[in-house]
Amino acid sequence: MPTSYQAPMRKDRKGSQSHSQDTASNLKAKTAVVGDILDSKGSNVIAIQPGETLGRAVEILRDKRIGALVVTDDTGALCGILSERDIVRKLADTPGQTLPQLVEDVMTKEVETCGMNDPLVSVLKRMSDGRFRHMPVMGDSGPIGMVTIGDVITHRLNEVEHEALQLKQLIVG
């Protein structure tokens, strides 16, 4: 090795180092909230009134390819929620006589709801603990959306994938 060669030293790179890859810039500090899901999926509320029949509810569920309906009164206030599970239970109890029955007689009246700023972690825990898959999102004047356990899990998986990519970039440089 020539005598003029000197190995690079840490101070040689000082000032030329990029700071675009660090934990502060790559890891998301914001807690995911319900509004993040509604921002991506939309806040369309598909509702039915309590006096409608289960037959009508089943048609809406089929046509919209959804698993639950928000039940609202004439003013748009939340009265309950009607899920596929509620209908299946009623089918088992009253075979052949279910579809003409009214939504208000089958719906779940004690509804767990959330708001736009509720953390997804707490919503997922409430859904898991309560063993339900749909939760209406409430605004000032009534329901403004619906989140499902699938929405929450998909959002979290996308976050984890993004975090893994960011960490990989941080390590690789």
C-alpha positions as YAML, in Angstrom:
chain: A
units: angstrom
residues:
- id: 1
  name: MET
  ca: [0.00, 0.00, 0.00]
- id: 2
  name: PRO
  ca: [1.39, 3.42, -0.87]
- id: 3
  name: THR
  ca: [2.49, 5.50, 2.07]
- id: 4
  name: SER
  ca: [0.26, 8.38, 0.94]
- id: 5
  name: TYR
  ca: [-2.92, 6.30, 1.44]
- id: 6
  name: GLN
  ca: [-4.93, 7.04, 4.54]
- id: 7
  name: ALA
  ca: [-8.16, 5.16, 5.31]
- id: 8
  name: PRO
  ca: [-11.30, 7.28, 5.35]
- id: 9
  name: MET
  ca: [-12.16, 8.66, 8.75]
- id: 10
  name: ARG
  ca: [-15.50, 9.50, 10.24]
- id: 11
  name: LYS
  ca: [-14.77, 13.25, 10.13]
- id: 12
  name: ASP
  ca: [-14.17, 13.01, 6.36]
- id: 13
  name: ARG
  ca: [-17.90, 12.37, 5.79]
- id: 14
  name: LYS
  ca: [-19.11, 15.02, 8.21]
- id: 15
  name: GLY
  ca: [-21.41, 17.49, 6.49]
- id: 16
  name: SER
  ca: [-22.02, 15.32, 3.44]
- id: 17
  name: GLN
  ca: [-24.27, 12.83, 5.18]
- id: 18
  name: SER
  ca: [-27.91, 12.59, 4.11]
- id: 19
  name: HIS
  ca: [-30.53, 12.91, 6.81]
- id: 20
  name: SER
  ca: [-33.48, 11.76, 4.72]
- id: 21
  name: GLN
  ca: [-33.35, 8.30, 6.28]
- id: 22
  name: ASP
  ca: [-33.86, 8.50, 10.00]
- id: 23
  name: THR
  ca: [-36.50, 7.29, 12.42]
- id: 24
  name: ALA
  ca: [-38.02, 10.74, 12.82]
- id: 25
  name: SER
  ca: [-38.74, 11.08, 9.11]
- id: 26
  name: ASN
  ca: [-39.64, 7.46, 8.39]
- id: 27
  name: LEU
  ca: [-41.78, 6.28, 11.26]
- id: 28
  name: LYS
  ca: [-45.28, 7.63, 11.49]
- id: 29
  name: ALA
  ca: [-45.91, 9.28, 14.86]
- id: 30
  name: LYS
  ca: [-49.65, 9.82, 14.29]
- id: 31
  name: THR
  ca: [-52.03, 7.28, 15.78]
- id: 32
  name: ALA
  ca: [-54.40, 5.82, 13.18]
- id: 33
  name: VAL
  ca: [-58.01, 6.91, 13.74]
- id: 34
  name: VAL
  ca: [-61.41, 5.99, 12.32]
- id: 35
  name: GLY
  ca: [-61.31, 9.05, 10.05]
- id: 36
  name: ASP
  ca: [-58.32, 7.56, 8.23]
- id: 37
  name: ILE
  ca: [-60.50, 4.64, 7.11]
- id: 38
  name: LEU
  ca: [-63.42, 6.84, 6.08]
- id: 39
  name: ASP
  ca: [-61.02, 9.07, 4.13]
- id: 40
  name: SER
  ca: [-60.05, 6.10, 1.98]
- id: 41
  name: LYS
  ca: [-63.32, 4.14, 1.79]
- id: 42
  name: GLY
  ca: [-65.79, 6.99, 1.85]
- id: 43
  name: SER
  ca: [-68.47, 7.88, 4.32]
- id: 44
  name: ASN
  ca: [-71.50, 6.49, 2.54]
- id: 45
  name: VAL
  ca: [-74.13, 5.43, 5.08]
- id: 46
  name: ILE
  ca: [-76.56, 2.79, 3.88]
- id: 47
  name: ALA
  ca: [-79.56, 2.94, 6.16]
- id: 48
  name: ILE
  ca: [-82.99, 1.45, 6.53]
- id: 49
  name: GLN
  ca: [-85.95, 2.55, 8.62]
- id: 50
  name: PRO
  ca: [-87.33, 0.49, 11.51]
- id: 51
  name: GLY
  ca: [-90.72, -0.04, 9.81]
- id: 52
  name: GLU
  ca: [-89.22, -1.70, 6.71]
- id: 53
  name: THR
  ca: [-89.38, -5.48, 6.32]
- id: 54
  name: LEU
  ca: [-86.51, -7.90, 6.66]
- id: 55
  name: GLY
  ca: [-87.19, -8.87, 3.04]
- id: 56
  name: ARG
  ca: [-86.32, -5.31, 1.97]
- id: 57
  name: ALA
  ca: [-83.25, -5.32, 4.24]
- id: 58
  name: VAL
  ca: [-82.01, -8.57, 2.70]
- id: 59
  name: GLU
  ca: [-82.38, -7.08, -0.80]
- id: 60
  name: ILE
  ca: [-80.33, -4.02, 0.18]
- id: 61
  name: LEU
  ca: [-77.64, -6.16, 1.82]
- id: 62
  name: ARG
  ca: [-77.44, -8.30, -1.31]
- id: 63
  name: ASP
  ca: [-77.47, -5.42, -3.80]
- id: 64
  name: LYS
  ca: [-74.93, -3.31, -1.90]
- id: 65
  name: ARG
  ca: [-72.79, -6.35, -1.01]
- id: 66
  name: ILE
  ca: [-72.56, -5.36, 2.65]
- id: 67
  name: GLY
  ca: [-73.05, -7.15, 5.95]
- id: 68
  name: ALA
  ca: [-75.03, -4.65, 8.01]
- id: 69
  name: LEU
  ca: [-77.40, -1.70, 7.76]
- id: 70
  name: VAL
  ca: [-77.67, 1.30, 10.02]
- id: 71
  name: VAL
  ca: [-81.26, 1.72, 11.19]
- id: 72
  name: THR
  ca: [-82.36, 5.36, 11.34]
- id: 73
  name: ASP
  ca: [-85.62, 7.18, 11.95]
- id: 74
  name: ASP
  ca: [-87.17, 9.91, 9.78]
- id: 75
  name: THR
  ca: [-84.77, 12.52, 11.19]
- id: 76
  name: GLY
  ca: [-81.68, 10.39, 10.49]
- id: 77
  name: ALA
  ca: [-81.10, 9.57, 14.17]
- id: 78
  name: LEU
  ca: [-79.60, 6.18, 14.95]
- id: 79
  name: CYS
  ca: [-82.15, 3.61, 16.18]
- id: 80
  name: GLY
  ca: [-80.14, 0.43, 15.81]
- id: 81
  name: ILE
  ca: [-78.14, -1.78, 13.50]
- id: 82
  name: LEU
  ca: [-79.27, -4.80, 11.50]
- id: 83
  name: SER
  ca: [-76.61, -7.32, 10.58]
- id: 84
  name: GLU
  ca: [-76.63, -10.54, 8.62]
- id: 85
  name: ARG
  ca: [-76.15, -12.31, 11.94]
- id: 86
  name: ASP
  ca: [-79.38, -10.77, 13.33]
- id: 87
  name: ILE
  ca: [-81.29, -12.00, 10.27]
- id: 88
  name: VAL
  ca: [-79.80, -15.51, 10.41]
- id: 89
  name: ARG
  ca: [-80.79, -15.84, 14.08]
- id: 90
  name: LYS
  ca: [-84.35, -14.80, 13.23]
- id: 91
  name: LEU
  ca: [-84.42, -17.26, 10.30]
- id: 92
  name: ALA
  ca: [-83.53, -20.05, 12.71]
- id: 93
  name: ASP
  ca: [-86.25, -18.98, 15.17]
- id: 94
  name: THR
  ca: [-89.03, -18.40, 12.60]
- id: 95
  name: PRO
  ca: [-88.32, -20.48, 9.47]
- id: 96
  name: GLY
  ca: [-90.48, -19.49, 6.52]
- id: 97
  name: GLN
  ca: [-91.94, -16.48, 8.35]
- id: 98
  name: THR
  ca: [-88.91, -14.23, 8.65]
- id: 99
  name: LEU
  ca: [-88.86, -11.93, 5.62]
- id: 100
  name: PRO
  ca: [-92.20, -10.18, 6.31]
- id: 101
  name: GLN
  ca: [-91.10, -9.25, 9.86]
- id: 102
  name: LEU
  ca: [-90.10, -5.69, 10.66]
- id: 103
  name: VAL
  ca: [-86.52, -4.46, 11.02]
- id: 104
  name: GLU
  ca: [-87.33, -2.91, 14.42]
- id: 105
  name: ASP
  ca: [-88.26, -6.33, 15.82]
- id: 106
  name: VAL
  ca: [-84.93, -7.92, 14.82]
- id: 107
  name: MET
  ca: [-82.35, -5.12, 14.90]
- id: 108
  name: THR
  ca: [-79.79, -4.69, 17.66]
- id: 109
  name: LYS
  ca: [-80.95, -1.65, 19.63]
- id: 110
  name: GLU
  ca: [-77.90, -1.24, 21.90]
- id: 111
  name: VAL
  ca: [-75.38, -0.11, 19.30]
- id: 112
  name: GLU
  ca: [-71.68, 0.42, 19.92]
- id: 113
  name: THR
  ca: [-70.58, 3.48, 17.98]
- id: 114
  name: CYS
  ca: [-67.38, 5.40, 17.42]
- id: 115
  name: GLY
  ca: [-66.30, 8.84, 16.28]
- id: 116
  name: MET
  ca: [-63.94, 10.05, 13.58]
- id: 117
  name: ASN
  ca: [-61.11, 10.65, 16.06]
- id: 118
  name: ASP
  ca: [-61.34, 7.32, 17.90]
- id: 119
  name: PRO
  ca: [-58.07, 5.35, 17.67]
- id: 120
  name: LEU
  ca: [-58.37, 2.24, 15.49]
- id: 121
  name: VAL
  ca: [-56.71, 0.15, 18.19]
- id: 122
  name: SER
  ca: [-59.55, 0.90, 20.63]
- id: 123
  name: VAL
  ca: [-62.22, 0.30, 17.96]
- id: 124
  name: LEU
  ca: [-60.67, -3.07, 17.09]
- id: 125
  name: LYS
  ca: [-60.55, -4.04, 20.77]
- id: 126
  name: ARG
  ca: [-64.20, -3.09, 21.28]
- id: 127
  name: MET
  ca: [-65.23, -5.10, 18.21]
- id: 128
  name: SER
  ca: [-63.23, -8.13, 19.33]
- id: 129
  name: ASP
  ca: [-64.45, -7.96, 22.92]
- id: 130
  name: GLY
  ca: [-68.07, -7.44, 21.86]
- id: 131
  name: ARG
  ca: [-67.87, -10.05, 19.09]
- id: 132
  name: PHE
  ca: [-69.37, -7.81, 16.40]
- id: 133
  name: ARG
  ca: [-68.01, -6.79, 13.01]
- id: 134
  name: HIS
  ca: [-69.70, -3.47, 12.16]
- id: 135
  name: MET
  ca: [-69.61, -0.16, 13.97]
- id: 136
  name: PRO
  ca: [-71.43, 3.02, 12.93]
- id: 137
  name: VAL
  ca: [-69.35, 6.19, 12.94]
- id: 138
  name: MET
  ca: [-71.25, 9.06, 14.51]
- id: 139
  name: GLY
  ca: [-71.08, 12.75, 13.68]
- id: 140
  name: ASP
  ca: [-72.96, 15.71, 15.15]
- id: 141
  name: SER
  ca: [-76.19, 14.95, 13.30]
- id: 142
  name: GLY
  ca: [-76.17, 11.14, 13.28]
- id: 143
  name: PRO
  ca: [-74.35, 8.32, 11.49]
- id: 144
  name: ILE
  ca: [-71.71, 9.49, 9.01]
- id: 145
  name: GLY
  ca: [-70.17, 6.15, 8.07]
- id: 146
  name: MET
  ca: [-69.60, 2.54, 8.99]
- id: 147
  name: VAL
  ca: [-66.36, 0.73, 9.76]
- id: 148
  name: THR
  ca: [-65.96, -3.02, 9.72]
- id: 149
  name: ILE
  ca: [-63.45, -5.19, 11.47]
- id: 150
  name: GLY
  ca: [-62.09, -5.97, 7.99]
- id: 151
  name: ASP
  ca: [-61.55, -2.25, 7.32]
- id: 152
  name: VAL
  ca: [-59.62, -1.87, 10.57]
- id: 153
  name: ILE
  ca: [-57.46, -4.94, 10.00]
- id: 154
  name: THR
  ca: [-56.74, -4.04, 6.36]
- id: 155
  name: HIS
  ca: [-55.75, -0.51, 7.37]
- id: 156
  name: ARG
  ca: [-53.44, -1.83, 10.09]
- id: 157
  name: LEU
  ca: [-51.84, -4.37, 7.73]
- id: 158
  name: ASN
  ca: [-51.15, -1.60, 5.23]
- id: 159
  name: GLU
  ca: [-49.59, 0.47, 8.01]
- id: 160
  name: VAL
  ca: [-47.38, -2.43, 9.11]
- id: 161
  name: GLU
  ca: [-46.30, -3.05, 5.51]
- id: 162
  name: HIS
  ca: [-45.43, 0.63, 5.11]
- id: 163
  name: GLU
  ca: [-43.53, 0.67, 8.41]
- id: 164
  name: ALA
  ca: [-41.56, -2.43, 7.39]
- id: 165
  name: LEU
  ca: [-40.64, -0.80, 4.09]
- id: 166
  name: GLN
  ca: [-39.56, 2.38, 5.86]
- id: 167
  name: LEU
  ca: [-37.42, 0.44, 8.34]
- id: 168
  name: LYS
  ca: [-35.84, -1.51, 5.48]
- id: 169
  name: GLN
  ca: [-34.99, 1.75, 3.73]
- id: 170
  name: LEU
  ca: [-33.57, 3.11, 6.97]
- id: 171
  name: ILE
  ca: [-31.32, 0.05, 7.39]
- id: 172
  name: VAL
  ca: [-30.28, -0.24, 3.74]
- id: 173
  name: GLY
  ca: [-29.90, 3.51, 3.28]
...
